[in-house]
PDB file of C-alpha atoms in Angstrom:
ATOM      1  CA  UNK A  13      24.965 -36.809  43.453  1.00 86.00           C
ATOM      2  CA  UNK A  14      25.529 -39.308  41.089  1.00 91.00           C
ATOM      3  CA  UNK A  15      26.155 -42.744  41.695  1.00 94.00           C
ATOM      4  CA  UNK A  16      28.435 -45.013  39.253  1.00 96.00           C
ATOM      5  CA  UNK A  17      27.506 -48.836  40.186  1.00 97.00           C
ATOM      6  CA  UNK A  18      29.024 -50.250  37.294  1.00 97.00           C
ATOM      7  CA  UNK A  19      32.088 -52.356  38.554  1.00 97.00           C
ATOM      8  CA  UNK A  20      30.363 -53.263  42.027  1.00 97.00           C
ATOM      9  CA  UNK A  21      27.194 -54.218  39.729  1.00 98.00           C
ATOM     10  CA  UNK A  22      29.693 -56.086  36.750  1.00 97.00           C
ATOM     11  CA  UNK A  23      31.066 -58.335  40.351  1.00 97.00           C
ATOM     12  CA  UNK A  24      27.922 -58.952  41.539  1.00 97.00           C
ATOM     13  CA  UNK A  25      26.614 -60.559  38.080  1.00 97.00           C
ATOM     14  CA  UNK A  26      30.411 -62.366  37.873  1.00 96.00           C
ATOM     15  CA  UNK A  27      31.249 -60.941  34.964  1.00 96.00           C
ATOM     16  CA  UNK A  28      34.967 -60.704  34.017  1.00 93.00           C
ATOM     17  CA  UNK A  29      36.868 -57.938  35.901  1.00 95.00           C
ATOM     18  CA  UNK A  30      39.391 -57.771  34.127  1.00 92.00           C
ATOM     19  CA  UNK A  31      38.873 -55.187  31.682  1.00 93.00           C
ATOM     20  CA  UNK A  32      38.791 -52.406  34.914  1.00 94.00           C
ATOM     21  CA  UNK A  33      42.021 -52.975  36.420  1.00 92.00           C
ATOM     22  CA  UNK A  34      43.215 -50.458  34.539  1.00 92.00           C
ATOM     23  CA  UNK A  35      40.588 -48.076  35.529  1.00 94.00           C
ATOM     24  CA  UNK A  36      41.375 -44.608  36.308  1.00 94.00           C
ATOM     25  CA  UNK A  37      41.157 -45.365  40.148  1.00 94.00           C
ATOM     26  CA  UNK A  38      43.202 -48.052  40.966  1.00 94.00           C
ATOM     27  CA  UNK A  39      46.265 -45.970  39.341  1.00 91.00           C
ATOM     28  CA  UNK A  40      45.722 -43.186  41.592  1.00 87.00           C
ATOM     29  CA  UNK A  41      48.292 -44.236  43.865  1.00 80.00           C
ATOM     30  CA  UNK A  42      51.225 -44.573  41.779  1.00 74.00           C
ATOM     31  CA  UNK A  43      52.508 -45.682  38.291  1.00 75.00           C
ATOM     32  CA  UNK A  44      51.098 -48.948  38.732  1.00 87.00           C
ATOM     33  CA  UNK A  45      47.590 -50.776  39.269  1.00 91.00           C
ATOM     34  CA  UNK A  46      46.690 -51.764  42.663  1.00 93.00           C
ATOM     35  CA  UNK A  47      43.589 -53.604  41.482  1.00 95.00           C
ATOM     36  CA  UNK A  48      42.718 -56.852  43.251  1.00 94.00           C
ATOM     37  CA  UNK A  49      40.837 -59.539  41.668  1.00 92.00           C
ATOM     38  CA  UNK A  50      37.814 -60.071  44.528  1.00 93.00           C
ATOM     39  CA  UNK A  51      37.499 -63.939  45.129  1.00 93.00           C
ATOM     40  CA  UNK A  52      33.870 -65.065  43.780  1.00 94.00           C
ATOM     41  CA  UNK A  53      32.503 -66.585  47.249  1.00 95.00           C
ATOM     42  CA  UNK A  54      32.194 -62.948  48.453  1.00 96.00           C
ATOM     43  CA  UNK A  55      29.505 -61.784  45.968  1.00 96.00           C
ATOM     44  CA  UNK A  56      26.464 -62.827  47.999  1.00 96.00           C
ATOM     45  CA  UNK A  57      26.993 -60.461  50.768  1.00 96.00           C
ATOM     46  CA  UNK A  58      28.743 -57.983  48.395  1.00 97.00           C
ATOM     47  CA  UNK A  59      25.133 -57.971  46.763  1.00 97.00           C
ATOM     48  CA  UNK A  60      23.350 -57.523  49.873  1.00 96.00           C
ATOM     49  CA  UNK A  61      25.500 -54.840  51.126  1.00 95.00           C
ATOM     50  CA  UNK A  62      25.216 -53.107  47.756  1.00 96.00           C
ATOM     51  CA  UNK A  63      21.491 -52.989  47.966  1.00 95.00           C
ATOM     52  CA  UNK A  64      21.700 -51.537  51.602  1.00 93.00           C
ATOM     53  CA  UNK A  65      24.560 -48.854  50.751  1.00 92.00           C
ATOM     54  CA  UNK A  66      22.884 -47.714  47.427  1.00 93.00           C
ATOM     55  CA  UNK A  67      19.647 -46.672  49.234  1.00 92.00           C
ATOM     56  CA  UNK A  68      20.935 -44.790  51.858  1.00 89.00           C
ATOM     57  CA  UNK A  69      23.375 -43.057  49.273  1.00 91.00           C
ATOM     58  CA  UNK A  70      20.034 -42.020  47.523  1.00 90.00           C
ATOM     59  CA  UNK A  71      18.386 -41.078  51.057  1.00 90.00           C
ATOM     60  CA  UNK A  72      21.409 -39.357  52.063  1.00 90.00           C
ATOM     61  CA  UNK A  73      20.770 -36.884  55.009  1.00 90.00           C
ATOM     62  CA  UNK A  74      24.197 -35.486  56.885  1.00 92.00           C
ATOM     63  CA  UNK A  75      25.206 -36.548  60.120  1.00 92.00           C
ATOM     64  CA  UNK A  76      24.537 -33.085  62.467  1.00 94.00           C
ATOM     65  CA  UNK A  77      22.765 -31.446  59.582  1.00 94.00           C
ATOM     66  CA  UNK A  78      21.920 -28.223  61.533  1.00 94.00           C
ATOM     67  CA  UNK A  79      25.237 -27.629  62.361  1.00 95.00           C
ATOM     68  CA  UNK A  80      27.123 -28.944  59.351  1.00 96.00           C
ATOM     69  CA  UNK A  81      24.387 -26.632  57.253  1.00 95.00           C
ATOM     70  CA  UNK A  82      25.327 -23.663  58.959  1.00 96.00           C
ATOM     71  CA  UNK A  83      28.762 -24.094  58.935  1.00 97.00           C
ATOM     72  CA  UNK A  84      28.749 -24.864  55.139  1.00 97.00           C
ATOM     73  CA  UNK A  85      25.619 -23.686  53.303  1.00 96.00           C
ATOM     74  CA  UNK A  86      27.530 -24.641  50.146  1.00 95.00           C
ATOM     75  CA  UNK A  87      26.793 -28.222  51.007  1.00 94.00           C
ATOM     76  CA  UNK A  88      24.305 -29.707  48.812  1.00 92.00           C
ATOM     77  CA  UNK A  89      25.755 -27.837  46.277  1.00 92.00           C
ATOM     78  CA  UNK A  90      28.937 -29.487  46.762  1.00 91.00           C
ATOM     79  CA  UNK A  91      27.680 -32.578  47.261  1.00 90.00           C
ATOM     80  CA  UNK A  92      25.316 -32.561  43.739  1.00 89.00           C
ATOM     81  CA  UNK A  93      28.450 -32.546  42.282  1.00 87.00           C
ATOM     82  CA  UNK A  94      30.191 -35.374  43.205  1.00 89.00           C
ATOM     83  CA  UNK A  95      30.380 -38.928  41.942  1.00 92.00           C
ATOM     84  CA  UNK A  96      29.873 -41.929  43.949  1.00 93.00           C
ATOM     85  CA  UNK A  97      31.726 -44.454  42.509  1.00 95.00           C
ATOM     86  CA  UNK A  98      30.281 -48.664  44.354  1.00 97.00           C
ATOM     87  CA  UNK A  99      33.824 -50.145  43.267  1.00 97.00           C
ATOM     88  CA  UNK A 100      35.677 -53.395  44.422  1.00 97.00           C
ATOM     89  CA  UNK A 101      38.829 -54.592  43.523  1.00 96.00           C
ATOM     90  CA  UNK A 102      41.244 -52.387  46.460  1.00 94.00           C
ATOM     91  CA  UNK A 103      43.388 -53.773  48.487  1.00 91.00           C
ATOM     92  CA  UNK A 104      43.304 -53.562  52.484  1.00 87.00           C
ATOM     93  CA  UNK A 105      42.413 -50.785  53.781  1.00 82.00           C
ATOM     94  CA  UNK A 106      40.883 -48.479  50.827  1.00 87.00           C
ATOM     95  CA  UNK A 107      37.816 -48.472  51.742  1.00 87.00           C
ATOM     96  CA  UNK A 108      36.834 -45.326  51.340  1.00 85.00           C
ATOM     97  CA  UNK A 109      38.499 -42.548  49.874  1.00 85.00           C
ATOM     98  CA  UNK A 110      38.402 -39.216  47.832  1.00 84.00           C
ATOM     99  CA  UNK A 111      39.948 -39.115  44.094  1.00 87.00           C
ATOM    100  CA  UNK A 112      39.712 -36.289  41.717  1.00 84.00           C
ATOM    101  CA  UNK A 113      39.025 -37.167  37.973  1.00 87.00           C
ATOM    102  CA  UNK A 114      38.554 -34.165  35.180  1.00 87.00           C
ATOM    103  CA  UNK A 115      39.083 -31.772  38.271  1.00 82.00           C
ATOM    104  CA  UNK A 116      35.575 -32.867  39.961  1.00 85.00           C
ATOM    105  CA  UNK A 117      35.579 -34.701  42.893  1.00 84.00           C
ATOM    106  CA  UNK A 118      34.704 -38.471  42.994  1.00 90.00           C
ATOM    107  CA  UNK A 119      33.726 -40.736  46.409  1.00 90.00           C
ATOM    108  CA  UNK A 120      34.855 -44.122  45.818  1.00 93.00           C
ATOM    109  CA  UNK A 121      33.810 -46.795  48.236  1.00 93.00           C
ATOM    110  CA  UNK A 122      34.742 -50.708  47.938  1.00 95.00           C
ATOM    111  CA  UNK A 123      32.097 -52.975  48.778  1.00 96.00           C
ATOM    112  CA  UNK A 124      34.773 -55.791  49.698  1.00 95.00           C
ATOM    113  CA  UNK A 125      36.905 -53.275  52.022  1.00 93.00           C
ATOM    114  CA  UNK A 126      33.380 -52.741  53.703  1.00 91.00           C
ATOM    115  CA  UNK A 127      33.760 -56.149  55.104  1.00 91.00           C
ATOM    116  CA  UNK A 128      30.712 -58.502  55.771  1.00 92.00           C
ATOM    117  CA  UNK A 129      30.192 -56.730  59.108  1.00 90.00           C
ATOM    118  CA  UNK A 130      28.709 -53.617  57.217  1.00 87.00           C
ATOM    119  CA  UNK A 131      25.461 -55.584  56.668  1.00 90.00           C
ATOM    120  CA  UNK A 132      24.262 -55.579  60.662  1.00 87.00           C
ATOM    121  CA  UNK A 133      25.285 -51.625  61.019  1.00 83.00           C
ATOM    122  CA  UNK A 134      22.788 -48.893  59.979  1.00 79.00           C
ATOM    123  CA  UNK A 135      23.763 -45.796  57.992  1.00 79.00           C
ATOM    124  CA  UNK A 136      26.962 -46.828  56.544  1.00 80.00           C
ATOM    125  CA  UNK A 137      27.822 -44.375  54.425  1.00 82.00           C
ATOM    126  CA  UNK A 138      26.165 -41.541  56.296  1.00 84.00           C
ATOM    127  CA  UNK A 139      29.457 -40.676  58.417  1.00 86.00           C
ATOM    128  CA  UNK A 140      31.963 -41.401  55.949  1.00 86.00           C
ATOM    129  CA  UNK A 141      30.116 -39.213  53.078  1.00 89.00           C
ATOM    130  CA  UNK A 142      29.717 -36.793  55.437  1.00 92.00           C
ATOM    131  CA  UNK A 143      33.394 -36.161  56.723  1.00 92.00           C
ATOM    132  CA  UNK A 144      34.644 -36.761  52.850  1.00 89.00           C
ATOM    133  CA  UNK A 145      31.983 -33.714  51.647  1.00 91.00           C
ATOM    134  CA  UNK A 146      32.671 -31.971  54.853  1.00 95.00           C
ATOM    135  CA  UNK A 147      37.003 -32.088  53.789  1.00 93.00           C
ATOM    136  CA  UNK A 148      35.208 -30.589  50.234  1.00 90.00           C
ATOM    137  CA  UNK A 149      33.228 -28.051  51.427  1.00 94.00           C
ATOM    138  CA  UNK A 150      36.138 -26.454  53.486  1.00 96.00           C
ATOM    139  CA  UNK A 151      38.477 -26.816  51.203  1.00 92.00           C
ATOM    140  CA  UNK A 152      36.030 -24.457  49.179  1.00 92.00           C
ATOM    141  CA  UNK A 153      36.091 -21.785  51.707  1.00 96.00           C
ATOM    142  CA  UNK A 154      39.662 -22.519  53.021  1.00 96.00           C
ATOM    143  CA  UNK A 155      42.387 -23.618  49.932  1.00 93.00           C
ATOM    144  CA  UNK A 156      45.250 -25.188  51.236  1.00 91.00           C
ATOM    145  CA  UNK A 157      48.093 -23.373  50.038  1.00 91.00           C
ATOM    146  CA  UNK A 158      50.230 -24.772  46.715  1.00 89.00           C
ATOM    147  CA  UNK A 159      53.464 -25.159  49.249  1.00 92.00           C
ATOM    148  CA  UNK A 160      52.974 -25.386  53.036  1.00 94.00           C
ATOM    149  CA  UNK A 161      55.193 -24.897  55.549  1.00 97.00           C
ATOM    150  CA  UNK A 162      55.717 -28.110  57.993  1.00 97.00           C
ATOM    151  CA  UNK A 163      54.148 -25.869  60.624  1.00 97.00           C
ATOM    152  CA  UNK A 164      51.339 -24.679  58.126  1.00 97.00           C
ATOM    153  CA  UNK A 165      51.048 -28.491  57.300  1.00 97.00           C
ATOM    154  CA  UNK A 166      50.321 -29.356  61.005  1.00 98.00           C
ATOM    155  CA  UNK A 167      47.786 -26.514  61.433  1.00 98.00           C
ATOM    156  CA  UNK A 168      45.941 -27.265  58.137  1.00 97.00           C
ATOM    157  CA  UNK A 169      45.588 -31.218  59.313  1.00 97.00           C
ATOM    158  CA  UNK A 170      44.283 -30.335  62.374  1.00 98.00           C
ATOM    159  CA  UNK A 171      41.973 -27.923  61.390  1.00 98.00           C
ATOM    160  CA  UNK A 172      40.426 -29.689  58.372  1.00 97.00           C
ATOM    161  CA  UNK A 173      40.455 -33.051  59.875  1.00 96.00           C
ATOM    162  CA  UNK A 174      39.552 -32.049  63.275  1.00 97.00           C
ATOM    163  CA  UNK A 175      36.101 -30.587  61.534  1.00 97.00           C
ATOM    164  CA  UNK A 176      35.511 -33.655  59.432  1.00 96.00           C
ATOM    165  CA  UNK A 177      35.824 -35.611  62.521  1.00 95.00           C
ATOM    166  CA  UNK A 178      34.052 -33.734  64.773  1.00 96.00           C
ATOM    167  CA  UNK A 179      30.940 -33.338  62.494  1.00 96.00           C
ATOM    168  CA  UNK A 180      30.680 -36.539  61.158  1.00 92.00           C
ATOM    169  CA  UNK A 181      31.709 -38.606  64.619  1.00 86.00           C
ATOM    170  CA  UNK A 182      28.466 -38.598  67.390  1.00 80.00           C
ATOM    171  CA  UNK A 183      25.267 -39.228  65.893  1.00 80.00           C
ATOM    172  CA  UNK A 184      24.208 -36.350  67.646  1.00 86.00           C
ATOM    173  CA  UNK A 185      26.644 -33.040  68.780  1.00 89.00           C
ATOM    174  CA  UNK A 186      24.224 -32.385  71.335  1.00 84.00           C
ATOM    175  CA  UNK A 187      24.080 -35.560  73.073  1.00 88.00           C
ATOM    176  CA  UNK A 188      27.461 -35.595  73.204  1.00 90.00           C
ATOM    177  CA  UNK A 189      29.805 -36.064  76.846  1.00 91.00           C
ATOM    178  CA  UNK A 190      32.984 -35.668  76.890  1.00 92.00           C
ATOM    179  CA  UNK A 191      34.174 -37.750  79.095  1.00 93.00           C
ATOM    180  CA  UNK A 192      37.039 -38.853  81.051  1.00 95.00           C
ATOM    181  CA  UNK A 193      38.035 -41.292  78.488  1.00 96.00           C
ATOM    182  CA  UNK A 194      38.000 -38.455  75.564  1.00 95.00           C
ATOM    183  CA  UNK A 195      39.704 -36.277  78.423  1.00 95.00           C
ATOM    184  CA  UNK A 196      42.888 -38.851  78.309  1.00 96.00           C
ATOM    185  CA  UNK A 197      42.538 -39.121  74.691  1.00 97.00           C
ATOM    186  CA  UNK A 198      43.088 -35.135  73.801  1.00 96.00           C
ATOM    187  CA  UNK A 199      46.382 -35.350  76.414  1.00 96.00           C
ATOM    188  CA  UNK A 200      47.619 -37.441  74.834  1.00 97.00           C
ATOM    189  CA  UNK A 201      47.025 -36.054  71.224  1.00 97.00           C
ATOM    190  CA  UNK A 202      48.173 -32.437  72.534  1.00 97.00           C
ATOM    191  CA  UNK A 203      51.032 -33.937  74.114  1.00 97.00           C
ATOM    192  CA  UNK A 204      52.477 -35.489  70.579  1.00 98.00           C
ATOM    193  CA  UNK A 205      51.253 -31.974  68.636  1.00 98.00           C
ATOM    194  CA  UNK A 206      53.111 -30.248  71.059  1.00 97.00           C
ATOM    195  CA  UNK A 207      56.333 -32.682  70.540  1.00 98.00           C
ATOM    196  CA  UNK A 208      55.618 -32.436  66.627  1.00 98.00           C
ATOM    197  CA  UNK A 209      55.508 -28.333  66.747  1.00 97.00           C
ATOM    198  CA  UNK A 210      58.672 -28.807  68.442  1.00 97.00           C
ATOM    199  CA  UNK A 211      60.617 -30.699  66.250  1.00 98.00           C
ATOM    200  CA  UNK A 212      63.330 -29.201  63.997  1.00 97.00           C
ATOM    201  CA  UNK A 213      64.897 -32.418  62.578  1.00 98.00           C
ATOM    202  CA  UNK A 214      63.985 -33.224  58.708  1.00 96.00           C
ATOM    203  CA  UNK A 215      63.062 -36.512  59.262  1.00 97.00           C
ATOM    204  CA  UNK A 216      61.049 -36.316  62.551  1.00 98.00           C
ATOM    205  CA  UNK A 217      59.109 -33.493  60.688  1.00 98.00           C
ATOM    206  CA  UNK A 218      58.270 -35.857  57.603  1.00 96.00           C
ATOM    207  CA  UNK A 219      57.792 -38.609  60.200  1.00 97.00           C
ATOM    208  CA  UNK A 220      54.692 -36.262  62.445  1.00 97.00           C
ATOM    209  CA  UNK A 221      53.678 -34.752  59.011  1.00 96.00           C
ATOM    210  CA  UNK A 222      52.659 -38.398  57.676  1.00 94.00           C
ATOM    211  CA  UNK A 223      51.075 -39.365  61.229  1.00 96.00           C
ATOM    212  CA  UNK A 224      49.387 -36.860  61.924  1.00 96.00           C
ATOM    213  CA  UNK A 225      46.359 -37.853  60.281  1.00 94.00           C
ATOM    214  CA  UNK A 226      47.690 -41.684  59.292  1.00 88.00           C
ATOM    215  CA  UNK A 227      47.654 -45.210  60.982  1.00 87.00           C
ATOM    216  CA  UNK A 228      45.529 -45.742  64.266  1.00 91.00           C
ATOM    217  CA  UNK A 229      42.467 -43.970  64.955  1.00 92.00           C
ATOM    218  CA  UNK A 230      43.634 -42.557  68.395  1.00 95.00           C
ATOM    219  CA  UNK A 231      47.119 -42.169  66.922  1.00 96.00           C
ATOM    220  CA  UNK A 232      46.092 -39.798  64.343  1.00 96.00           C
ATOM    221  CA  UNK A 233      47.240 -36.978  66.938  1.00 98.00           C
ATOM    222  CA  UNK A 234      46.337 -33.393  64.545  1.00 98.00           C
ATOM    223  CA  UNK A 235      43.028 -35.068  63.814  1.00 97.00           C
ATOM    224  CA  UNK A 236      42.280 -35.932  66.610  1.00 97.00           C
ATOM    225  CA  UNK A 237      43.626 -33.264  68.849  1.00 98.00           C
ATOM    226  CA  UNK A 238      41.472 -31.122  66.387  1.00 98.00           C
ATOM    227  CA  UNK A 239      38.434 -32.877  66.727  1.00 97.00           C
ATOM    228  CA  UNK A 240      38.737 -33.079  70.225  1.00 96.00           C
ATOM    229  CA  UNK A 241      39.218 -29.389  70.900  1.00 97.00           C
ATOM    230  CA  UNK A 242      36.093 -28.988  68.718  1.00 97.00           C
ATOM    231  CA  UNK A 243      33.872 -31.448  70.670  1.00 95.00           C
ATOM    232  CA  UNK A 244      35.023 -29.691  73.896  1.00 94.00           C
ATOM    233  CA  UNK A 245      33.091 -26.359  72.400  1.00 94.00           C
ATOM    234  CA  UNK A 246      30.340 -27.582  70.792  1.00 92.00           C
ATOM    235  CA  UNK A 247      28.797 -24.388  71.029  1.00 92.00           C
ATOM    236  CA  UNK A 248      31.989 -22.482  69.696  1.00 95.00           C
ATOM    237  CA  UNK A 249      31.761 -24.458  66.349  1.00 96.00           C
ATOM    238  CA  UNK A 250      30.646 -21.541  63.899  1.00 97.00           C
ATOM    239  CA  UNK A 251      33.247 -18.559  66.067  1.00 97.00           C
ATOM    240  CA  UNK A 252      36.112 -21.194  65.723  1.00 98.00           C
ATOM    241  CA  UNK A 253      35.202 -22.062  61.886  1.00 98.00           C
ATOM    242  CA  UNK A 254      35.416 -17.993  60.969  1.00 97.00           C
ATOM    243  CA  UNK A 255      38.788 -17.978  62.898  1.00 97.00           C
ATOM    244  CA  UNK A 256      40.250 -19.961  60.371  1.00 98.00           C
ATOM    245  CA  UNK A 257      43.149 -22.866  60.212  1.00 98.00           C
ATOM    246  CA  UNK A 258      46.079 -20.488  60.721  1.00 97.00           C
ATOM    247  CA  UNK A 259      47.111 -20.543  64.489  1.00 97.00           C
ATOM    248  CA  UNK A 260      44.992 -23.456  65.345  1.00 98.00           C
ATOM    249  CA  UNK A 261      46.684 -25.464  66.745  1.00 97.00           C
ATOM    250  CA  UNK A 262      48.095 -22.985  69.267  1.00 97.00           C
ATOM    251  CA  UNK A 263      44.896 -22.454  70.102  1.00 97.00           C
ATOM    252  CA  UNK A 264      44.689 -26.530  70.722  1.00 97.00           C
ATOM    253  CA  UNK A 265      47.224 -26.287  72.969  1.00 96.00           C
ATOM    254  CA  UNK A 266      46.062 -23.161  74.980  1.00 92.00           C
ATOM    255  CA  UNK A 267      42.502 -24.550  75.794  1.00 84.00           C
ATOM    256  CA  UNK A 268      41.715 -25.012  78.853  1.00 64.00           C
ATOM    257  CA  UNK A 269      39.216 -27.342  78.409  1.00 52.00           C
ATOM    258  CA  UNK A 270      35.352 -26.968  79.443  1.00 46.00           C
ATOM    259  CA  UNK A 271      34.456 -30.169  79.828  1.00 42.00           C
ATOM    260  CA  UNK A 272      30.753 -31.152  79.781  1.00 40.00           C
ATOM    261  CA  UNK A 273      31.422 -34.362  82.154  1.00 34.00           C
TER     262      UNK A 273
END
């Protein structure tokens, strides 16, 4: 991969911002610039963390590498070409996030968004790089369609989300228990996808369209009813992958469950 430092290194030796805000990637999210100027007083940790995040980028090693490798054997070579771009200047909550540039993929994390907190975890970056390649790599094998159907919509989310998720979430699959806590969790998730594959009003589709894999963690009911189903057969990862996106989340909704608590 390649790693782009420059505007994370350019704040850390308080040099004048300025001349970025109208970088490429803060106008990714409309017309306008979203670009923050960071406040000064943060560039000591900033520093710190950016020492910390830059070697793991360059030891990078994928959460559940057995099984992410044999679900996507494409993965290095996906990942070899991608940018990582050490940015800061977002505003709350871009932290992370995927942008295309010249049609290649680019992985832009800001330091700042990180928050000071980053510095006591270990392997930062290692689940969010892998769930962002992960959303790559099946998007290889699986396109999403130029026009989806809201129903096609729902079943795409959960199915691309729900591996990105699942893959990138324990430290190890294997270890895994799903327990009683998960168990109320994936009710609840199934019980809003089923309400959402319900729905025939306009507005209550664009409303479970946006949230299904927006706002709160557990609220994020296709991703997490996907990921869910997916941690409840571990051992069903590769079978499932092969089955494909279409019809998944019926299958969600039909499982009855073999919990491993």
């Amino acid at each position: 991969m390649i790693i782009d430092a420059q505007i994370a290194e350019a704040y850390i030796a308080g040099k004048d911002l300025e001349r970025y805000k109208d970088n490429w990637i803060y106008h990714c999210f409309g017309g306008h610039s979203v670009f923050e100027s960071p406040a000064p007083e943060n560039r000591e940790w900033v520093s710190k963390l950016y020492k910390k995040l830059r070697e793991e980028l360059e030891n990078f090693v994928p959460r559940n590498e057995n099984a992410v490798r044999r679900l996507f054997p494409q993965f290095d070579h996906v990942i070899g070409g991608c940018t990582i771009l050490l940015v800061v200047g977002f505003p709350d909550p871009y932290d992370a996030m995927v942008l295309e540039h010249d049609a290649k993929p680019c992985l832009v994390f800001d330091l700042i968004q990180f928050q000071e907190d980053a510095l006591n975890r270990d392997n930062i970056c290692s689940r969010i790089l892998t769930h962002e390649v992960i959303h790559l790599c099946l998007m290889e094998d699986y396109p999403a369609p130029q026009e989806m159907s809201y129903m096609e919509d729902l079943n795409y989310t959960a199915f691309n989300e729900g591996f990105a998720h699942a893959l990138s979430y324990p430290e190890n699959l294997q270890d895994f228990v799903f327990d009683e806590f998960m168990e109320e969790k994936f009710k609840a998730a199934k019980d809003t996808l089923r309400a959402a594959l319900a729905e025939t009003d306009p507005e209550k589709q664009a409303f479970y369209s946006k949230t299904a894999d927006t706002g709160m963690y557990w609220d994020k009911f296709a991703a997490i009813a996907g990921k869910l189903y997916l941690l409840r057969h571990i051992n069903e990862l590769e079978r499932i992958y092969q089955e494909g996106w279409r019809g998944f989340t019926a299958r969600i909704l039909d499982d009855l469950g073999k919990c491993r608590w």
